Coordinates of C-alpha atoms and ligand atoms in Angstrom, one line a residue:
M3 CA 16.7 -36.4 0.7
A4 CA 16.3 -33.3 -1.3
R5 CA 15.5 -33.8 -5.0
P6 CA 16.6 -30.9 -7.2
A7 CA 13.9 -29.0 -8.7
L8 CA 13.2 -30.1 -12.2
L9 CA 11.3 -28.6 -15.0
L10 CA 9.0 -30.7 -17.2
N11 CA 6.5 -29.6 -19.7
A12 CA 2.9 -30.0 -18.8
A13 CA 2.1 -32.6 -21.4
L14 CA 4.6 -35.1 -19.8
V15 CA 3.3 -34.4 -16.4
A16 CA -0.3 -34.9 -17.3
C17 CA 0.3 -38.5 -18.1
A18 CA 2.6 -39.0 -15.2
L19 CA 0.5 -37.5 -12.4
V20 CA -3.0 -36.8 -11.5
L21 CA -2.7 -33.1 -11.3
V22 CA -5.1 -30.3 -12.4
A23 CA -4.0 -29.6 -16.0
R24 CA -3.0 -25.9 -16.6
A25 CA -2.2 -26.1 -20.3
G26 CA 1.1 -25.2 -21.6
D27 CA 2.7 -23.8 -18.5
P28 CA 5.8 -25.7 -17.1
Y29 CA 5.8 -27.5 -13.7
Q30 CA 8.5 -27.5 -11.2
F31 CA 8.7 -30.0 -8.3
H32 CA 10.3 -29.7 -4.9
D33 CA 10.7 -31.9 -1.9
W34 CA 11.0 -29.8 1.2
N35 CA 11.7 -31.5 4.6
V36 CA 11.2 -29.2 7.5
S37 CA 13.0 -30.0 10.7
F38 CA 14.9 -28.5 13.6
V39 CA 18.7 -28.1 13.4
N40 CA 20.9 -26.8 16.2
T41 CA 22.6 -23.6 15.5
S42 CA 23.6 -20.5 17.5
P43 CA 22.9 -17.3 15.4
L44 CA 23.4 -15.0 18.3
G45 CA 25.8 -17.0 20.3
V46 CA 23.2 -19.1 22.2
N47 CA 22.5 -22.6 21.0
Q48 CA 19.0 -22.9 19.7
R49 CA 16.8 -25.3 17.7
V50 CA 16.0 -23.5 14.5
I51 CA 13.5 -24.5 11.9
A52 CA 15.4 -25.5 8.6
I53 CA 14.3 -26.9 5.3
N54 CA 16.3 -29.7 3.8
G55 CA 18.8 -28.8 6.6
Q56 CA 19.2 -25.2 5.5
F57 CA 18.4 -22.1 7.5
P58 CA 17.2 -19.8 5.9
G59 CA 15.3 -22.3 3.7
P60 CA 15.9 -22.6 -0.1
E61 CA 15.1 -19.9 -2.4
L62 CA 11.8 -20.6 -4.2
E63 CA 12.8 -19.4 -7.8
T64 CA 10.2 -19.5 -10.5
T65 CA 8.8 -17.7 -13.5
T66 CA 5.4 -16.1 -14.2
N67 CA 2.7 -18.7 -14.7
N68 CA 4.9 -21.7 -13.8
N69 CA 3.1 -24.3 -11.8
V70 CA 4.9 -25.0 -8.5
V71 CA 4.6 -28.3 -6.7
I72 CA 6.1 -28.6 -3.2
N73 CA 5.9 -31.9 -1.3
L74 CA 6.3 -30.6 2.3
R75 CA 7.3 -33.0 5.0
N76 CA 6.8 -32.0 8.6
S77 CA 9.7 -33.4 10.6
L78 CA 9.0 -31.0 13.5
D79 CA 7.3 -32.1 16.7
E80 CA 4.5 -29.5 16.0
P81 CA 1.9 -28.9 13.4
L82 CA 3.1 -26.9 10.3
L83 CA 1.9 -24.8 7.4
L84 CA 4.0 -22.6 5.2
T85 CA 2.4 -19.5 3.7
W86 CA 3.5 -17.8 0.5
N87 CA 3.7 -14.1 1.5
G88 CA 2.6 -12.0 -1.4
L89 CA 1.7 -14.7 -3.9
Q90 CA -1.8 -14.0 -5.4
L91 CA -2.8 -17.7 -5.8
R92 CA -5.6 -16.8 -8.1
R93 CA -8.8 -18.5 -7.0
D94 CA -6.9 -20.9 -4.9
S95 CA -6.9 -19.9 -1.3
W96 CA -6.7 -23.7 -0.6
Q97 CA -3.0 -23.4 -1.1
D98 CA -2.4 -20.3 1.1
G99 CA -1.2 -22.2 4.2
T100 CA -3.0 -20.3 6.9
L101 CA -5.2 -21.9 9.6
G102 CA -8.4 -20.4 8.1
T103 CA -7.8 -22.2 4.8
N104 CA -5.9 -25.3 5.6
C105 CA -5.7 -28.0 8.2
P106 CA -2.2 -28.1 9.6
I107 CA 0.2 -30.8 8.4
M108 CA 0.8 -32.9 11.5
P109 CA 4.2 -34.0 12.8
G110 CA 5.6 -36.9 10.7
Q111 CA 3.1 -36.2 7.9
N112 CA 3.7 -34.6 4.4
W113 CA 1.3 -32.7 2.1
T114 CA 1.8 -31.4 -1.4
Y115 CA 1.1 -27.8 -2.2
Q116 CA 0.4 -27.0 -5.8
F117 CA 0.0 -23.4 -7.1
Q118 CA 0.7 -21.3 -10.1
A119 CA 2.6 -18.0 -10.0
K120 CA -0.2 -16.6 -12.2
D121 CA 0.4 -13.3 -13.8
Q122 CA 3.0 -12.4 -11.1
I123 CA 6.6 -11.3 -11.1
G124 CA 8.7 -9.9 -8.2
T125 CA 10.2 -10.5 -4.7
F126 CA 8.4 -12.2 -1.9
S127 CA 9.1 -14.6 1.0
Y128 CA 7.6 -17.6 2.6
F129 CA 7.5 -18.5 6.2
P130 CA 5.6 -20.9 8.7
S131 CA 2.2 -19.3 9.7
L132 CA 1.4 -21.2 12.9
L133 CA 2.5 -21.2 16.5
L134 CA 4.9 -18.3 16.4
Q135 CA 7.2 -20.6 14.4
R136 CA 8.5 -17.7 12.2
A137 CA 10.4 -16.6 15.4
A138 CA 12.3 -20.0 15.0
G139 CA 13.1 -19.6 11.2
G140 CA 11.6 -21.8 8.5
Y141 CA 11.6 -18.8 6.2
G142 CA 13.1 -18.2 2.7
G143 CA 12.9 -15.9 -0.3
I144 CA 10.6 -16.1 -3.4
R145 CA 11.8 -14.8 -6.8
I146 CA 9.4 -14.8 -9.7
H147 CA 11.2 -13.9 -12.8
N148 CA 9.6 -12.3 -16.0
R149 CA 8.8 -14.6 -18.8
A150 CA 11.5 -14.2 -21.4
V151 CA 9.2 -12.4 -23.8
I152 CA 8.4 -9.7 -21.3
P153 CA 11.1 -7.0 -21.0
V154 CA 12.3 -5.9 -17.6
P155 CA 12.7 -2.1 -17.1
F156 CA 16.4 -2.2 -16.4
A157 CA 19.5 -3.8 -17.8
P158 CA 19.9 -7.4 -16.7
P159 CA 22.1 -7.4 -13.5
F160 CA 25.2 -9.5 -13.5
A161 CA 23.8 -11.6 -10.6
E162 CA 21.0 -11.5 -8.0
L163 CA 21.5 -11.9 -4.3
T164 CA 18.9 -12.7 -1.7
V165 CA 19.1 -10.7 1.6
L166 CA 16.7 -11.8 4.3
I167 CA 16.8 -9.5 7.3
G168 CA 14.9 -10.0 10.5
D169 CA 15.0 -9.5 14.3
W170 CA 15.8 -12.6 16.4
Y171 CA 15.2 -13.7 19.9
K172 CA 17.6 -15.7 22.1
F173 CA 14.5 -17.2 23.8
N174 CA 13.2 -20.0 21.6
H175 CA 9.7 -19.9 20.1
T176 CA 8.2 -22.4 22.5
Q177 CA 9.4 -20.3 25.5
L178 CA 8.1 -17.1 23.8
R179 CA 4.8 -18.8 23.1
A180 CA 4.5 -20.0 26.7
A181 CA 4.8 -16.5 27.9
L182 CA 2.2 -15.2 25.5
D183 CA -0.1 -18.0 26.4
R184 CA 0.2 -17.0 30.1
G185 CA -0.9 -13.5 28.9
E186 CA 2.4 -11.9 29.4
M187 CA 4.0 -9.6 26.8
I188 CA 7.6 -10.1 25.4
G189 CA 10.2 -7.6 24.4
K190 CA 11.7 -6.5 21.1
G191 CA 14.2 -9.3 20.4
D192 CA 17.9 -9.5 21.0
G193 CA 19.6 -8.9 17.6
V194 CA 19.1 -8.8 13.8
L195 CA 20.0 -11.7 11.5
I196 CA 21.1 -11.2 7.9
N197 CA 20.6 -14.5 5.9
G198 CA 20.3 -16.4 9.2
R199 CA 23.5 -15.3 10.8
G200 CA 24.4 -12.8 13.5
P201 CA 27.0 -10.0 13.3
Y202 CA 29.6 -10.6 10.6
G203 CA 28.2 -14.1 9.9
T204 CA 27.2 -13.4 6.4
T205 CA 29.5 -12.3 3.5
L206 CA 28.1 -11.4 0.0
T207 CA 31.0 -11.7 -2.4
V208 CA 30.7 -9.5 -5.5
Q209 CA 32.9 -8.8 -8.5
P210 CA 34.1 -5.2 -9.1
G211 CA 32.5 -3.2 -11.7
K212 CA 29.2 -5.1 -11.9
T213 CA 25.6 -4.4 -11.2
Y214 CA 23.8 -6.7 -8.8
R215 CA 20.1 -7.0 -8.0
L216 CA 19.6 -7.5 -4.2
R217 CA 16.2 -9.0 -3.3
I218 CA 15.6 -7.8 0.3
S219 CA 12.8 -9.2 2.6
N220 CA 12.2 -8.5 6.2
V221 CA 11.3 -12.0 7.5
G222 CA 11.6 -11.0 11.1
S223 CA 9.0 -11.1 13.9
V224 CA 8.4 -7.6 15.1
S225 CA 10.9 -4.9 14.1
S226 CA 10.9 -2.5 11.2
L227 CA 14.5 -2.3 9.9
N228 CA 16.5 0.2 8.0
F229 CA 18.8 -1.4 5.4
R230 CA 22.0 0.3 4.0
I231 CA 25.4 -0.6 2.5
Q232 CA 28.5 1.4 3.3
G233 CA 29.6 3.5 0.3
H234 CA 26.9 2.3 -2.0
K235 CA 23.6 3.9 -3.2
M236 CA 20.7 1.6 -3.8
K237 CA 18.5 2.1 -6.8
L238 CA 15.1 0.9 -6.0
V239 CA 13.4 -1.0 -8.8
E240 CA 10.7 -3.2 -7.4
T241 CA 8.3 -3.6 -4.5
E242 CA 6.5 -6.9 -4.1
G243 CA 5.7 -7.1 -7.8
S244 CA 5.5 -3.6 -8.9
Y245 CA 8.3 -2.1 -10.9
T246 CA 8.9 1.3 -9.4
A247 CA 10.1 4.6 -10.8
Q248 CA 13.8 4.1 -10.2
A249 CA 15.3 6.3 -7.6
L250 CA 18.4 6.2 -5.5
Y251 CA 18.5 5.7 -1.7
D252 CA 21.2 5.8 0.8
S253 CA 19.0 3.6 3.1
L254 CA 15.7 2.0 2.9
D255 CA 13.1 1.2 5.5
V256 CA 11.8 -2.4 5.3
H257 CA 8.8 -3.2 7.6
V258 CA 8.1 -6.8 8.7
G259 CA 6.9 -8.9 5.8
Q260 CA 7.9 -6.4 3.1
S261 CA 10.2 -7.0 0.1
Y262 CA 12.1 -4.8 -2.2
S263 CA 14.5 -5.1 -5.1
V264 CA 17.4 -2.7 -5.4
L265 CA 20.3 -2.5 -7.9
I266 CA 23.8 -1.7 -6.6
T267 CA 26.9 -1.1 -8.6
T268 CA 30.2 -2.3 -7.3
D269 CA 32.1 0.8 -8.5
Q270 CA 34.1 1.7 -5.2
S271 CA 37.8 1.1 -4.8
P272 CA 38.4 -2.5 -3.6
K273 CA 37.7 -3.0 0.1
D274 CA 35.1 -4.7 2.2
F275 CA 31.9 -2.8 3.1
Y276 CA 29.4 -3.0 6.0
I277 CA 25.9 -4.2 5.2
M278 CA 23.6 -3.0 8.0
A279 CA 20.0 -3.7 9.1
T280 CA 19.0 -1.7 12.2
S281 CA 15.8 -1.4 14.1
R282 CA 13.9 1.7 13.1
F283 CA 11.5 2.5 16.0
S284 CA 12.7 0.5 19.1
L285 CA 15.5 1.4 21.6
P286 CA 17.9 -0.1 22.4
E287 CA 18.7 -0.3 18.7
L288 CA 19.1 -3.8 17.3
T289 CA 22.0 -4.1 14.9
G290 CA 22.6 -6.6 12.2
V291 CA 25.8 -6.5 10.3
A292 CA 27.0 -8.5 7.3
V293 CA 30.0 -7.8 4.8
L294 CA 30.0 -6.9 1.2
H295 CA 33.2 -8.4 -0.1
Y296 CA 34.8 -7.3 -3.5
T297 CA 36.7 -10.3 -4.9
N298 CA 39.7 -8.0 -5.4
S299 CA 39.6 -6.6 -1.8
F300 CA 42.4 -7.3 0.7
S301 CA 41.2 -5.0 3.4
R302 CA 38.6 -5.9 5.9
V303 CA 35.6 -3.8 6.9
S304 CA 36.7 -0.6 8.7
G305 CA 35.6 2.8 9.9
P306 CA 32.3 3.7 11.6
F307 CA 29.2 2.0 10.7
P308 CA 27.3 3.9 8.0
A309 CA 24.7 6.1 9.8
G310 CA 20.9 5.5 9.2
P311 CA 18.0 7.8 10.1
A312 CA 17.6 8.5 13.8
V313 CA 15.7 5.8 15.7
G314 CA 12.1 6.8 15.9
D315 CA 12.3 9.6 13.2
I316 CA 8.8 9.1 11.7
N317 CA 9.2 12.1 9.3
F318 CA 12.0 10.4 7.5
S319 CA 9.8 7.3 7.0
F320 CA 6.8 9.3 5.8
N321 CA 8.9 11.2 3.3
Q322 CA 10.7 8.1 2.1
A323 CA 7.3 6.2 1.7
R324 CA 6.0 9.0 -0.4
T325 CA 8.9 8.8 -2.9
I326 CA 8.1 5.1 -3.8
K327 CA 6.1 5.2 -6.9
W328 CA 5.0 3.0 -9.7
N329 CA 6.8 3.2 -13.2
L330 CA 3.7 3.6 -15.2
T331 CA 5.4 2.7 -18.5
A332 CA 7.0 -0.5 -17.2
G333 CA 5.2 -3.8 -18.0
A334 CA 5.3 -6.6 -15.4
A335 CA 3.9 -10.0 -15.8
R336 CA 1.8 -9.1 -18.8
P337 CA 3.1 -7.2 -21.8
N338 CA 0.7 -4.2 -21.4
P339 CA 1.9 -1.8 -18.9
Q340 CA 0.0 -2.2 -15.7
G341 CA -0.3 1.6 -15.5
S342 CA -3.0 1.4 -18.1
F343 CA -5.2 0.3 -15.2
H344 CA -6.4 3.6 -13.9
Y345 CA -7.3 2.7 -10.3
G346 CA -7.8 6.3 -9.5
L347 CA -10.9 6.6 -11.8
I348 CA -12.8 3.6 -10.4
N349 CA -15.7 4.4 -8.0
I350 CA -15.2 3.1 -4.6
S351 CA -18.0 0.5 -3.7
K352 CA -17.2 0.1 -0.1
T353 CA -15.0 1.8 2.5
V354 CA -13.7 -0.1 5.6
K355 CA -11.8 1.4 8.4
L356 CA -9.8 -1.0 10.5
A357 CA -8.4 0.0 13.8
N358 CA -5.9 -2.1 15.7
S359 CA -6.0 -2.2 19.5
A360 CA -4.3 -4.0 22.4
P361 CA -7.0 -4.9 24.9
A362 CA -6.9 -7.3 27.8
I363 CA -9.6 -9.9 27.2
N364 CA -10.5 -12.4 30.0
G365 CA -7.5 -11.0 31.9
K366 CA -5.0 -11.7 29.1
Q367 CA -3.2 -9.5 26.7
R368 CA -4.7 -9.8 23.2
F369 CA -4.7 -7.7 20.0
A370 CA -7.8 -6.8 18.1
V371 CA -9.2 -5.3 14.9
N372 CA -12.4 -3.2 15.3
G373 CA -12.8 -4.8 18.7
I374 CA -12.5 -8.5 17.7
S375 CA -9.4 -10.6 18.4
Y376 CA -9.3 -13.4 16.1
M377 CA -9.6 -16.9 17.6
H378 CA -9.3 -20.0 15.4
P379 CA -12.6 -21.8 15.7
G380 CA -10.9 -25.3 15.3
T381 CA -12.2 -25.9 11.7
P382 CA -10.6 -24.0 8.7
L383 CA -13.2 -21.4 7.6
K384 CA -12.6 -22.5 4.0
L385 CA -13.6 -26.0 4.8
A386 CA -16.7 -24.8 6.7
D387 CA -17.6 -22.8 3.7
F388 CA -17.1 -25.6 1.2
Y389 CA -19.0 -28.3 3.2
K390 CA -21.6 -25.7 4.5
I391 CA -20.8 -26.5 8.1
G392 CA -22.6 -24.1 10.4
G393 CA -21.3 -22.7 13.7
V394 CA -17.8 -22.1 12.6
F395 CA -18.0 -18.5 11.5
S396 CA -20.5 -15.9 10.4
P397 CA -19.8 -13.8 7.3
N398 CA -19.7 -10.0 8.0
S399 CA -18.9 -10.6 11.6
I400 CA -16.3 -7.7 11.7
P401 CA -17.8 -4.2 11.6
D402 CA -16.8 -1.9 8.7
Y403 CA -15.9 0.8 11.1
P404 CA -14.6 0.7 14.7
D405 CA -17.9 0.9 16.7
G406 CA -16.7 1.1 20.4
R407 CA -17.8 -2.5 21.2
S408 CA -16.1 -4.0 24.1
P409 CA -13.3 -6.3 22.8
Y410 CA -14.0 -10.1 22.6
N411 CA -12.4 -13.1 20.9
G412 CA -14.1 -14.5 17.7
A413 CA -13.7 -15.9 14.2
S414 CA -14.0 -12.5 12.5
V415 CA -14.8 -12.4 8.7
L416 CA -15.1 -9.5 6.4
S417 CA -17.4 -9.9 3.5
G418 CA -16.4 -8.8 0.0
T419 CA -18.1 -8.9 -3.4
Y420 CA -16.2 -10.3 -6.3
R421 CA -15.2 -7.4 -8.6
S422 CA -16.2 -4.6 -6.3
F423 CA -13.6 -1.9 -5.6
M424 CA -12.7 -1.4 -1.9
E425 CA -11.0 1.3 0.0
I426 CA -9.5 0.2 3.3
I427 CA -8.2 2.6 5.9
F428 CA -5.8 1.1 8.5
Q429 CA -6.0 3.3 11.5
N430 CA -3.3 3.0 14.1
N431 CA -4.1 4.8 17.3
E432 CA -1.2 3.0 19.1
N433 CA 2.5 3.9 19.2
P434 CA 4.0 0.7 17.8
V435 CA 4.3 0.9 14.0
Q436 CA 1.9 -1.6 12.2
S437 CA 2.6 -3.8 9.3
W438 CA -0.6 -5.1 7.5
H439 CA -0.8 -7.8 4.9
I440 CA -3.6 -9.1 2.7
D441 CA -3.2 -12.6 1.2
G442 CA -4.2 -13.2 -2.4
Y443 CA -4.0 -9.5 -3.4
A444 CA -1.7 -6.7 -4.3
F445 CA -3.4 -3.4 -3.4
F446 CA -2.6 0.3 -4.2
V447 CA -1.0 2.3 -1.4
V448 CA -2.7 5.6 -2.0
G449 CA -2.0 7.6 1.1
M450 CA -0.7 7.8 4.7
G451 CA -0.8 10.6 7.2
P452 CA -0.6 11.4 10.8
G453 CA -3.6 11.5 13.2
D454 CA -7.1 10.2 12.5
W455 CA -8.2 9.5 9.0
T456 CA -11.2 11.6 7.8
T457 CA -13.0 11.8 4.5
S458 CA -10.8 15.0 3.7
S459 CA -7.7 12.8 4.0
R460 CA -8.8 11.6 0.5
L461 CA -7.7 14.9 -0.9
T462 CA -4.1 13.8 -0.2
Y463 CA -4.3 10.5 -2.1
N464 CA -2.0 9.6 -4.9
L465 CA -4.5 8.5 -7.5
V466 CA -1.9 8.2 -10.4
D467 CA 1.2 6.2 -9.6
A468 CA 0.9 4.6 -6.2
V469 CA 2.7 1.2 -6.0
A470 CA 0.6 -2.1 -5.7
R471 CA 2.0 -4.4 -3.0
S472 CA 0.8 -6.8 -0.4
T473 CA 2.2 -5.6 2.9
V474 CA 2.0 -1.9 4.1
Q475 CA 3.2 0.0 7.2
V476 CA 1.0 2.2 9.3
Y477 CA 3.1 4.6 11.5
A478 CA 2.5 5.5 15.2
K479 CA -0.8 7.3 15.7
S480 CA -1.3 7.5 11.9
W481 CA -3.3 6.0 9.0
T482 CA -2.6 4.4 5.8
A483 CA -5.2 4.1 3.0
I484 CA -5.2 1.4 0.3
M485 CA -7.5 0.5 -2.6
L486 CA -8.0 -2.9 -4.1
E487 CA -10.2 -4.5 -6.7
L488 CA -11.7 -7.8 -5.2
D489 CA -10.8 -9.7 -8.3
N490 CA -9.8 -12.9 -6.5
V491 CA -12.6 -15.1 -4.9
G492 CA -11.6 -17.1 -1.8
M493 CA -11.0 -16.9 1.9
W494 CA -8.0 -14.6 2.5
N495 CA -6.1 -14.0 5.6
V496 CA -5.7 -10.3 6.5
R497 CA -3.0 -10.2 9.2
S498 CA -0.5 -8.1 11.3
Q499 CA 2.9 -9.2 10.0
N500 CA 4.0 -8.6 13.5
V501 CA 4.0 -12.3 14.5
I502 CA 3.3 -11.6 18.2
R503 CA 0.3 -9.4 17.3
Q504 CA -0.9 -12.0 14.8
Y505 CA -0.5 -14.9 17.3
L506 CA -2.6 -12.9 19.9
G507 CA -5.5 -12.2 17.5
Q508 CA -4.6 -9.2 15.2
E509 CA -5.9 -10.9 12.0
F510 CA -9.2 -11.9 10.4
Y511 CA -10.3 -13.4 7.0
M512 CA -11.8 -11.6 4.0
R513 CA -14.3 -13.8 2.2
V514 CA -14.6 -12.8 -1.4
V515 CA -17.6 -14.3 -3.1
N516 CA -19.1 -14.0 -6.6
P517 CA -22.9 -13.6 -6.1
E518 CA -23.5 -14.7 -9.8
D519 CA -21.9 -18.0 -9.1
P520 CA -24.4 -20.6 -7.8
N521 CA -21.5 -22.0 -5.6
G522 CA -20.6 -18.5 -4.4
I523 CA -17.1 -19.4 -3.3
N524 CA -16.3 -21.4 -6.3
E525 CA -12.8 -22.8 -6.2
P526 CA -12.4 -26.6 -6.9
I527 CA -11.4 -28.4 -3.8
P528 CA -7.9 -30.1 -4.1
Q529 CA -7.9 -33.9 -4.3
N530 CA -5.4 -34.1 -1.3
V531 CA -7.3 -31.7 0.9
L532 CA -6.7 -32.4 4.6
L533 CA -9.8 -32.6 6.8
C534 CA -9.9 -31.7 10.5
G535 CA -12.3 -30.1 13.1
K536 CA -15.9 -30.4 12.2
A537 CA -14.9 -31.2 8.6
K538 CA -13.4 -34.5 9.7
K539 CA -16.1 -37.2 9.1
Ligands
NAG628 C1 13.8 -35.3 7.1 O1 14.7 -34.7 8.1 C2 14.8 -35.5 9.2 C3 15.6 -34.8 10.2 O2 16.8 -34.4 9.7 C4 15.4 -36.9 8.9 O3 15.5 -37.7 10.1 C5 14.5 -37.5 7.9 O4 15.0 -38.7 7.5 C6 14.2 -36.7 6.7 N1 13.2 -37.3 5.8 C7 13.4 -37.3 4.5 C8 12.2 -38.1 3.8 O5 14.3 -36.9 4.0
NAG629 C1 13.0 -24.2 24.2 O1 13.7 -24.0 25.5 C2 13.1 -24.8 26.5 C3 13.9 -24.6 27.8 O2 15.3 -24.7 27.6 C4 13.1 -26.3 26.0 O3 12.5 -27.1 27.1 C5 12.4 -26.5 24.7 O4 12.6 -27.8 24.3 C6 13.1 -25.6 23.7 N1 12.3 -25.7 22.4 C7 12.8 -25.8 21.3 C8 12.0 -25.8 20.0 O5 14.1 -25.9 21.2
NAG630 C1 4.0 -37.8 0.7 O1 5.2 -38.0 0.1 C2 5.3 -39.2 -0.8 C3 6.6 -39.3 -1.3 O2 7.6 -38.9 -0.6 C4 4.2 -38.9 -1.9 O3 4.1 -40.1 -2.7 C5 2.8 -38.6 -1.3 O4 2.0 -38.3 -2.4 C6 2.9 -37.5 -0.3 N1 1.6 -37.3 0.3 C7 0.9 -36.1 0.2 C8 -0.4 -36.2 0.9 O5 1.3 -35.2 -0.4
NAG631 C1 10.2 3.1 -16.5 O1 10.2 2.0 -17.3 C2 10.7 2.3 -18.6 C3 10.3 1.1 -19.5 O2 10.9 0.0 -19.2 C4 12.2 2.6 -18.5 O3 12.7 2.8 -19.8 C5 12.3 3.8 -17.7 O4 13.7 4.1 -17.4 C6 11.6 3.7 -16.3 N1 11.5 4.9 -15.6 C7 12.0 5.1 -14.4 C8 11.8 6.5 -13.8 O5 12.4 4.2 -13.7
NAG632 C1 7.8 16.2 11.5 O1 7.0 16.9 10.6 C2 6.0 17.6 11.2 C3 5.0 18.2 10.2 O2 5.7 18.5 9.0 C4 6.6 18.8 12.1 O3 5.6 19.4 12.8 C5 7.5 18.0 13.2 O4 8.3 19.0 13.9 C6 8.5 17.1 12.5 N1 9.3 16.4 13.5 C7 10.5 16.2 13.5 C8 11.1 15.4 14.6 O5 11.2 16.7 12.7
NAG633 C1 -18.6 6.9 -11.1 O1 -19.7 7.4 -10.6 C2 -20.2 8.6 -11.2 C3 -21.3 9.2 -10.5 O2 -22.1 8.2 -10.0 C4 -20.4 8.2 -12.7 O3 -20.8 9.4 -13.4 C5 -19.2 7.6 -13.3 O4 -19.6 7.1 -14.6 C6 -18.7 6.4 -12.5 N1 -17.4 6.0 -13.1 C7 -17.1 4.8 -13.3 C8 -15.9 4.5 -13.9 O5 -17.9 3.8 -13.2

């Protein structure tokens, strides 16, 4: 059964285990057993994916630069991979847990992930990346604390609480998958879960007169959610590893795959308060409700639900997004303030414009990026790269701009040069809000606006204090621009966080290569690598 995580120092571990030595930094070990459990989050009995019997799964709590070792046992009846959403896994896409980088862990098998939370702090989440399994659970929060020597830009909170919000379907994920495989579309979900429970199923108990840090992640399938707490303002302090200029919010939009930290102060007269997470852009509105309970409260939640922004009000969202800025004087993982990195002064070496679309291909509903709908070629791209196996993918197979080609299915790969500085425009000509994620990176969210992006849109960029994060929204018929330095070689998944769109092809891989390295893509292969497809000898 579950072994508690234990901390050992690296010297001890080096003699005990054959692991890559990463001098000085502590190791922590976890045994995670992934299985179905029966539960009924929305009143309908379902098999839900649990880890060590828990749904949501255990919090992965660590500290900058710790080495994390997770022995993951697949007790499902389907292949499994977990991905660490937002972790930068420096030069280590072997641990990323996506089908382009890893062979799946087959039912009844176990596989050990090992990675380092190198130079990172912040709030993230993990979830299963295959087969629409995220719609069945298997997710949890990730918390990376600052090392003790690095100051945090706010007083230590009394306690931290994880709040995982997400839409949920009463149909199970195998039924949903069967519908998508037939080429049908599925709707918006039936409700919103907060920490794995339906309405009133979760109570967060707090002491009066204290400050709490809430680590909020949207771990759902499709829906952007608005999060708010009756009678309490939230002070936003962190977005996926960037400490923000602290500002107060009545409610906060959290798009699929995004994470935020907020501080709340329990300064109200003793009572129970509603915690709400409601769908932002879809009608009928999906409503998640939990309870904030003061330990000295004797009255249950009452009164109307606290109101959020009107469903579909994009202006509210644009305006809120523009207020979320980096605190240039706050350090993070390293003692020097990250703000000393003047991203706005670096010359752009390449601009890429990525347009999502929803074509029918071979008579089936698919989703595409610049005309290509991603189809797994049967062999992880990373293995094909390492063993130089031809016929799996071709580098540079996705055009840098939408070029009007007629949509097709393929293993699309974008080429990037190590240390170059890239501008990416996500162009959404559709109505549903998009949520885009890049594995292995944090990028600067420099701008967003309605309509078509043009070169003059650059005049509106924030080149001073944009936040760096790993998942960004693109509103209906709008664009979002990001900038990133390609400082992490590897094969990195770029995906729609909308799990249905991702399952149906709205993703690709970015292959970042160092041309000065004779091996080009130069990460050492792990000793326990799984082989499959054409890499299986
Ligand atoms: C993993 O979980 C399954 C289902 O609960 C259980 O049957 C099995 O014994 C567990 N395995 C380990 C190694 O804990
Ligand atoms: C989903 O529901 C179908 C129909 O009831 C059932 O056959 C299938 O086993 C279920 N899958 C899971 C993972 O519970
Ligand atoms: C599977 O788990 C066992 C112990 O539970 C461990 O000894 C073994 O190394 C693991 N295998 C892999 C491939 O991680
Ligand atoms: C920014 O960080 C500094 C340094 O920790 C802190 O003192 C300051 O209050 C923060 N400013 C804002 C606006 O959050
Ligand atoms: C949103 O903002 C735009 C431009 O500022 C304005 O034209 C439009 O009327 C606004 N829409 C709503 C619903 O307020
Ligand atoms: C950017 O390009 C301009 C013009 O080519 C050049 O003068 C400048 O030094 C470059 N800046 C950096 C930071 O490389």
